[in-house]
PDB file of C-alpha atoms in Angstrom:
ATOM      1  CA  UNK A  17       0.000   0.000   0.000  1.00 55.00           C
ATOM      2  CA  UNK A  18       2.611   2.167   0.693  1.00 56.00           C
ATOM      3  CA  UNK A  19       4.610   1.677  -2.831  1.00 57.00           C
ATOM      4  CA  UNK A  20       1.265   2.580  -4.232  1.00 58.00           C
ATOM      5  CA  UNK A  21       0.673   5.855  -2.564  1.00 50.00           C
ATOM      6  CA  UNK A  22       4.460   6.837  -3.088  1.00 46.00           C
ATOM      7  CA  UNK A  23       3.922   5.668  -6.722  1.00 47.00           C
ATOM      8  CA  UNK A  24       0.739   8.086  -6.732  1.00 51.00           C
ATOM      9  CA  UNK A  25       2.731  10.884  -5.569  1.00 49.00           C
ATOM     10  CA  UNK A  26       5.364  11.071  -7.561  1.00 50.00           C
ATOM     11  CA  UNK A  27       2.919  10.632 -10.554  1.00 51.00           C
ATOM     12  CA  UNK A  28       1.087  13.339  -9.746  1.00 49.00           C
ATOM     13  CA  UNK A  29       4.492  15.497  -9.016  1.00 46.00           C
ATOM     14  CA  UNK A  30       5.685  14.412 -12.899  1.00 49.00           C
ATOM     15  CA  UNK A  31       2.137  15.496 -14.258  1.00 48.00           C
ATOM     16  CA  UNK A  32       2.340  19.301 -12.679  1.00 50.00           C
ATOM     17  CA  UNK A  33       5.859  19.494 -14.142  1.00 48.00           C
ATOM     18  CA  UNK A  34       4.915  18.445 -17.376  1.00 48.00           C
ATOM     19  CA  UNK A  35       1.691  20.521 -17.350  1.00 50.00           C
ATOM     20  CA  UNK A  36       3.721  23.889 -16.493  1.00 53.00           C
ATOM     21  CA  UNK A  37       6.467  23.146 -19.079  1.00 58.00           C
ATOM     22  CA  UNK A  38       3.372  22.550 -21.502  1.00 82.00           C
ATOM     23  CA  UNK A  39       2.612  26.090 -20.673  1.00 79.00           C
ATOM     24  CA  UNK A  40       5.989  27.448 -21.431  1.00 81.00           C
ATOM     25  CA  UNK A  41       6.275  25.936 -24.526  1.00 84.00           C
ATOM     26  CA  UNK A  42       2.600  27.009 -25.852  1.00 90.00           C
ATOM     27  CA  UNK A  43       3.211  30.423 -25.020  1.00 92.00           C
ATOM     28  CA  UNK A  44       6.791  30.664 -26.465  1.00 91.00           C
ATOM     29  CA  UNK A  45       5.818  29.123 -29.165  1.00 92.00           C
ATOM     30  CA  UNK A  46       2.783  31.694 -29.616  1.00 93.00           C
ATOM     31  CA  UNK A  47       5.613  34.539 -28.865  1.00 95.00           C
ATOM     32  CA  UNK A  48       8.359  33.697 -31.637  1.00 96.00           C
ATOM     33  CA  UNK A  49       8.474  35.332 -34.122  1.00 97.00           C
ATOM     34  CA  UNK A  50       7.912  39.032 -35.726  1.00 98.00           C
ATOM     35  CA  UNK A  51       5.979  41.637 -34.076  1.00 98.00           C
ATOM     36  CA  UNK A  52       5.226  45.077 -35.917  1.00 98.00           C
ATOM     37  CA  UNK A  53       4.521  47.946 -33.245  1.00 97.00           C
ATOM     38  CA  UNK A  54       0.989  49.624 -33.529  1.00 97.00           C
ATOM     39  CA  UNK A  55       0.458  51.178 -30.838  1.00 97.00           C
ATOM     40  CA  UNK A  56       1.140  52.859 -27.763  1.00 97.00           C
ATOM     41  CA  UNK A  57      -1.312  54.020 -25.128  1.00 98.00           C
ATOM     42  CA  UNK A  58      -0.992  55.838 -21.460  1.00 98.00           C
ATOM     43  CA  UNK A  59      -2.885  54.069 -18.897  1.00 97.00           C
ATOM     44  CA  UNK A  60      -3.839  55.958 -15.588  1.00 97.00           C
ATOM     45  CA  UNK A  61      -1.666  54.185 -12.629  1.00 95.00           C
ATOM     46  CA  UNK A  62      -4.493  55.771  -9.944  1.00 95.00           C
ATOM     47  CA  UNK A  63      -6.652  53.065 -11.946  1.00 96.00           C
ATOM     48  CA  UNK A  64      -5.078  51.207 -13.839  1.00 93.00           C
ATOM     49  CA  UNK A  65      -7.964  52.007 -16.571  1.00 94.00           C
ATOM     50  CA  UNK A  66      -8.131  55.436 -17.718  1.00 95.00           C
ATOM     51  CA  UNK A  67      -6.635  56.140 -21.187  1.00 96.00           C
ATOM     52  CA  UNK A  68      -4.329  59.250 -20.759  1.00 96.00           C
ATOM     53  CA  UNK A  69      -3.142  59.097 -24.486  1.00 96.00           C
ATOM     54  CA  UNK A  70      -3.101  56.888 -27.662  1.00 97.00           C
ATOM     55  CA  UNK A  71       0.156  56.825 -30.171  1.00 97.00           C
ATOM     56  CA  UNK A  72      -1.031  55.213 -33.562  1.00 97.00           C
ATOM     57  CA  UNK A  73       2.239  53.808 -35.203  1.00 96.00           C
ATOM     58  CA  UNK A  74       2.575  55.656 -38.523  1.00 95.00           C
ATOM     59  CA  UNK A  75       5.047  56.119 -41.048  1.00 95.00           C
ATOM     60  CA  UNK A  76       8.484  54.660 -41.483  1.00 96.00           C
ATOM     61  CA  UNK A  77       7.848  53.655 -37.404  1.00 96.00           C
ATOM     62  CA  UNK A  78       4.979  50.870 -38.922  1.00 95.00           C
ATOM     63  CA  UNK A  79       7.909  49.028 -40.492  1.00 95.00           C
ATOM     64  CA  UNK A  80       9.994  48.317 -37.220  1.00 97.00           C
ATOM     65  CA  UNK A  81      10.314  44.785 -36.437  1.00 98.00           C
ATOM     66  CA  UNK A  82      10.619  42.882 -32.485  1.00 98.00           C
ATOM     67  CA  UNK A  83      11.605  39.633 -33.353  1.00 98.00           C
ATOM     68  CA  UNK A  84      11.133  36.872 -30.648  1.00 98.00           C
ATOM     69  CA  UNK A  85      12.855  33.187 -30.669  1.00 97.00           C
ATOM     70  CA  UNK A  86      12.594  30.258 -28.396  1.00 95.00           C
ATOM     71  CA  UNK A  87      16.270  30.394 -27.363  1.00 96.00           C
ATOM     72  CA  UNK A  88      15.312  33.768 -25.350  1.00 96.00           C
ATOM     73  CA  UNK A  89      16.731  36.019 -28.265  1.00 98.00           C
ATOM     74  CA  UNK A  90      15.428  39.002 -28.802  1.00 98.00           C
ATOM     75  CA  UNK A  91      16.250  41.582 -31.503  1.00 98.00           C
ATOM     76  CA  UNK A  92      14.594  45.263 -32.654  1.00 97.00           C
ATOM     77  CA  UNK A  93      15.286  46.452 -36.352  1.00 98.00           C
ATOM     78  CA  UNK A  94      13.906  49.982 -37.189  1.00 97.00           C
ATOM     79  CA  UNK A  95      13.428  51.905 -39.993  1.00 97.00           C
ATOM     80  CA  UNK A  96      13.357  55.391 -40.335  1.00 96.00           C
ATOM     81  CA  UNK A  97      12.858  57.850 -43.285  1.00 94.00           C
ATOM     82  CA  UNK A  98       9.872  60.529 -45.030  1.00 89.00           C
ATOM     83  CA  UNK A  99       6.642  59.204 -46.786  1.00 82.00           C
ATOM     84  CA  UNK A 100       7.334  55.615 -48.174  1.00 84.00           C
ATOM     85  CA  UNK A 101      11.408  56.085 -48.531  1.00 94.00           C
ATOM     86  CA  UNK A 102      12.007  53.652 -45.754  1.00 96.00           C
ATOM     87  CA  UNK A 103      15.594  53.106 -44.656  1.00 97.00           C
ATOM     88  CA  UNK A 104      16.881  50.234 -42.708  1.00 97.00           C
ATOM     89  CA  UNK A 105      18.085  52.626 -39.434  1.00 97.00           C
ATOM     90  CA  UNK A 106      19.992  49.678 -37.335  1.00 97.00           C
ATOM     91  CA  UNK A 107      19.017  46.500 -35.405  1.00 97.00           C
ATOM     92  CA  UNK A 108      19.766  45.896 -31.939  1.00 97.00           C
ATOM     93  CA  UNK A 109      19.919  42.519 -30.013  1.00 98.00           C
ATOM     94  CA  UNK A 110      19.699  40.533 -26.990  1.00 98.00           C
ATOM     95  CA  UNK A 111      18.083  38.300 -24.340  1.00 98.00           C
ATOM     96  CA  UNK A 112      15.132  38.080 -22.355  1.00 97.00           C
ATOM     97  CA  UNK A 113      13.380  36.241 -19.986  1.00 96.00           C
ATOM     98  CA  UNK A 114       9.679  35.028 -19.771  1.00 96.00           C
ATOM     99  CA  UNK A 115       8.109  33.710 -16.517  1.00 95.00           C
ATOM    100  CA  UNK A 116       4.007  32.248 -17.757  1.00 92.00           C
ATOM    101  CA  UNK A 117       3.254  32.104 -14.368  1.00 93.00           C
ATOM    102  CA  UNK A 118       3.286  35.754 -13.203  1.00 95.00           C
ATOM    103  CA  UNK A 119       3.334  36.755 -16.964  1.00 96.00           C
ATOM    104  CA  UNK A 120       6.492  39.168 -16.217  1.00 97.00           C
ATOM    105  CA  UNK A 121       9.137  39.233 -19.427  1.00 97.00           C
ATOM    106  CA  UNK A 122      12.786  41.228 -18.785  1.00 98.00           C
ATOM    107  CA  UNK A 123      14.316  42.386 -21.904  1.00 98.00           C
ATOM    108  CA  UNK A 124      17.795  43.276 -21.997  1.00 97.00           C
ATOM    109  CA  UNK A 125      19.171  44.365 -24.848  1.00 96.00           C
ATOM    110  CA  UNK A 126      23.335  44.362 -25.596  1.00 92.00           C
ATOM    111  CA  UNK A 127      24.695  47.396 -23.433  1.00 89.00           C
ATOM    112  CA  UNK A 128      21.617  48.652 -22.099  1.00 93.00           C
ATOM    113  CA  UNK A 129      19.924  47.779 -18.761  1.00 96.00           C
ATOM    114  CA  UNK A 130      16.775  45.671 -18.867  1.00 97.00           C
ATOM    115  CA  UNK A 131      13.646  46.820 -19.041  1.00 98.00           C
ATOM    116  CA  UNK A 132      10.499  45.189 -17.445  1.00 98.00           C
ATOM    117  CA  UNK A 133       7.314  43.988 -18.559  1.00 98.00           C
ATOM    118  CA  UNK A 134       3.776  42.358 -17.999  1.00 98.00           C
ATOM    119  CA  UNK A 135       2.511  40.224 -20.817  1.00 98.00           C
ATOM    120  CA  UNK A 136      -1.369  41.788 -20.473  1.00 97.00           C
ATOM    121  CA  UNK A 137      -2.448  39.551 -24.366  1.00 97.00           C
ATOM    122  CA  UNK A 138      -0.442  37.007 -25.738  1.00 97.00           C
ATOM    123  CA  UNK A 139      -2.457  35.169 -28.593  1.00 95.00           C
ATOM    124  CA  UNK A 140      -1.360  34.026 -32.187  1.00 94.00           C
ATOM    125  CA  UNK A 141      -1.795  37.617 -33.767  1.00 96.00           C
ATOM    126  CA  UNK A 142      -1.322  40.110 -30.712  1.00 97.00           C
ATOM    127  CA  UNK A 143       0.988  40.984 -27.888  1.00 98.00           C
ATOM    128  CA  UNK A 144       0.064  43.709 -25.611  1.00 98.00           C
ATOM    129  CA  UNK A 145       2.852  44.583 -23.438  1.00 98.00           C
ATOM    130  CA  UNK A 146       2.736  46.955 -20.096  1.00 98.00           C
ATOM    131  CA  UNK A 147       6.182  48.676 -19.266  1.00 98.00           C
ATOM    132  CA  UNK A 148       6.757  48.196 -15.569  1.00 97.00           C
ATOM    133  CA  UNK A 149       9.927  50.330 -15.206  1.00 95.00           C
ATOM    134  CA  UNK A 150      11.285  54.289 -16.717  1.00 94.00           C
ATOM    135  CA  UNK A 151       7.634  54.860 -16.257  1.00 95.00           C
ATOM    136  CA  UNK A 152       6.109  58.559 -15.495  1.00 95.00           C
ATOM    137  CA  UNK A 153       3.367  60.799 -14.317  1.00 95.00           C
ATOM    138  CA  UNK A 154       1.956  61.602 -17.261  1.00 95.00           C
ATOM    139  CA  UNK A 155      -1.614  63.268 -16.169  1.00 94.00           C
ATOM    140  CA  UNK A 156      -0.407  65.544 -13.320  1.00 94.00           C
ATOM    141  CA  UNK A 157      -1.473  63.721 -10.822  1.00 96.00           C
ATOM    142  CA  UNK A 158       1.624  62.917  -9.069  1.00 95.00           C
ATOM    143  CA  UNK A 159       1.058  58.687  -9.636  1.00 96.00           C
ATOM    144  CA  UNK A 160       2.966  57.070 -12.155  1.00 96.00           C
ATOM    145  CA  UNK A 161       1.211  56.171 -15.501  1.00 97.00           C
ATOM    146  CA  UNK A 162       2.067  53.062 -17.251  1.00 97.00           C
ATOM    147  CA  UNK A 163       2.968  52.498 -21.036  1.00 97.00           C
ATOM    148  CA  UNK A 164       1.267  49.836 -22.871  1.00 98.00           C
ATOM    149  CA  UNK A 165       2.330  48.829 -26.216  1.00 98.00           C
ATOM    150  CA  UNK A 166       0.460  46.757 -28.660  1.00 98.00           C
ATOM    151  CA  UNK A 167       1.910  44.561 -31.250  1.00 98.00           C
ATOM    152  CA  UNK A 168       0.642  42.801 -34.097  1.00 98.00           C
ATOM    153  CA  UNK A 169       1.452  40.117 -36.840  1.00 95.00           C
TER     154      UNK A 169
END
């Protein structure tokens, strides 16, 4: 009886791991890839509701590329230019982390420190972002507001 309840236990021990690296790979494998910016919106921190301002992505900007890979690269190419003359403007690169349970992501790009985030969507054809560090007040009154930035396929 005993064999069989320590059998049952570390059964059920092997299942939860699995299950959670499941989860990992689903949602890394939903995140690789490229992601074109297409917005950027100012949510109150007081609430964590009220719009304080929209940026629609527009012009050379709608061309800039995240790209996301399973090994935990990361790289952002962007573009910059007038009208539809669209130059290649550099690339940058580096790591990041992703933690599904708490939905927190660190970017860290080569020579700069990392920046924080909460994934808010992750599906097959968005990512909404919310910055969680460099954040300000943005509506005068004296809490931070936080950035959220909206990416699509």
């Amino acid at each position: 009886m005993k064999k069989q309840l320590l059998l049952f236990a570390f059964s059920a021990l092997a299942l939860t791991s699995c299950e959670d690296d499941d989860i990992q790979g689903y949602e890394m494998d939903m995140m690789k890839g490229e992601w074109k910016t297409v917005k950027k919106e100012v949510i109150s921190g007081k609430d964590d509701k009220t719009l304080v301002g929209t940026e629609v992505i527009t012009g050379c900007d709608t061309k800039n590329i995240t790209l996301f890979r399973t090994d935990y690269f990361v790289s952002y190419t962007t573009y910059s230019g007038v009208g539809s003359d669209c130059q290649l403007a550099g690339t940058v690169e580096g790591k990041y982390t992703y933690d599904t349970e708490n939905k927190n992501m660190e970017i860290r790009f080569d020579n700069a420190p990392p920046m924080k985030y909460e994934v808010v969507i992750l599906t097959a054809t968005e990512l909404r972002i919310k910055q969680l560090n460099d954040n300000v007040d943005q509506n005068g009154d004296q809490i931070i507001d936080f950035t959220y930035t909206t990416y699509k396929r």
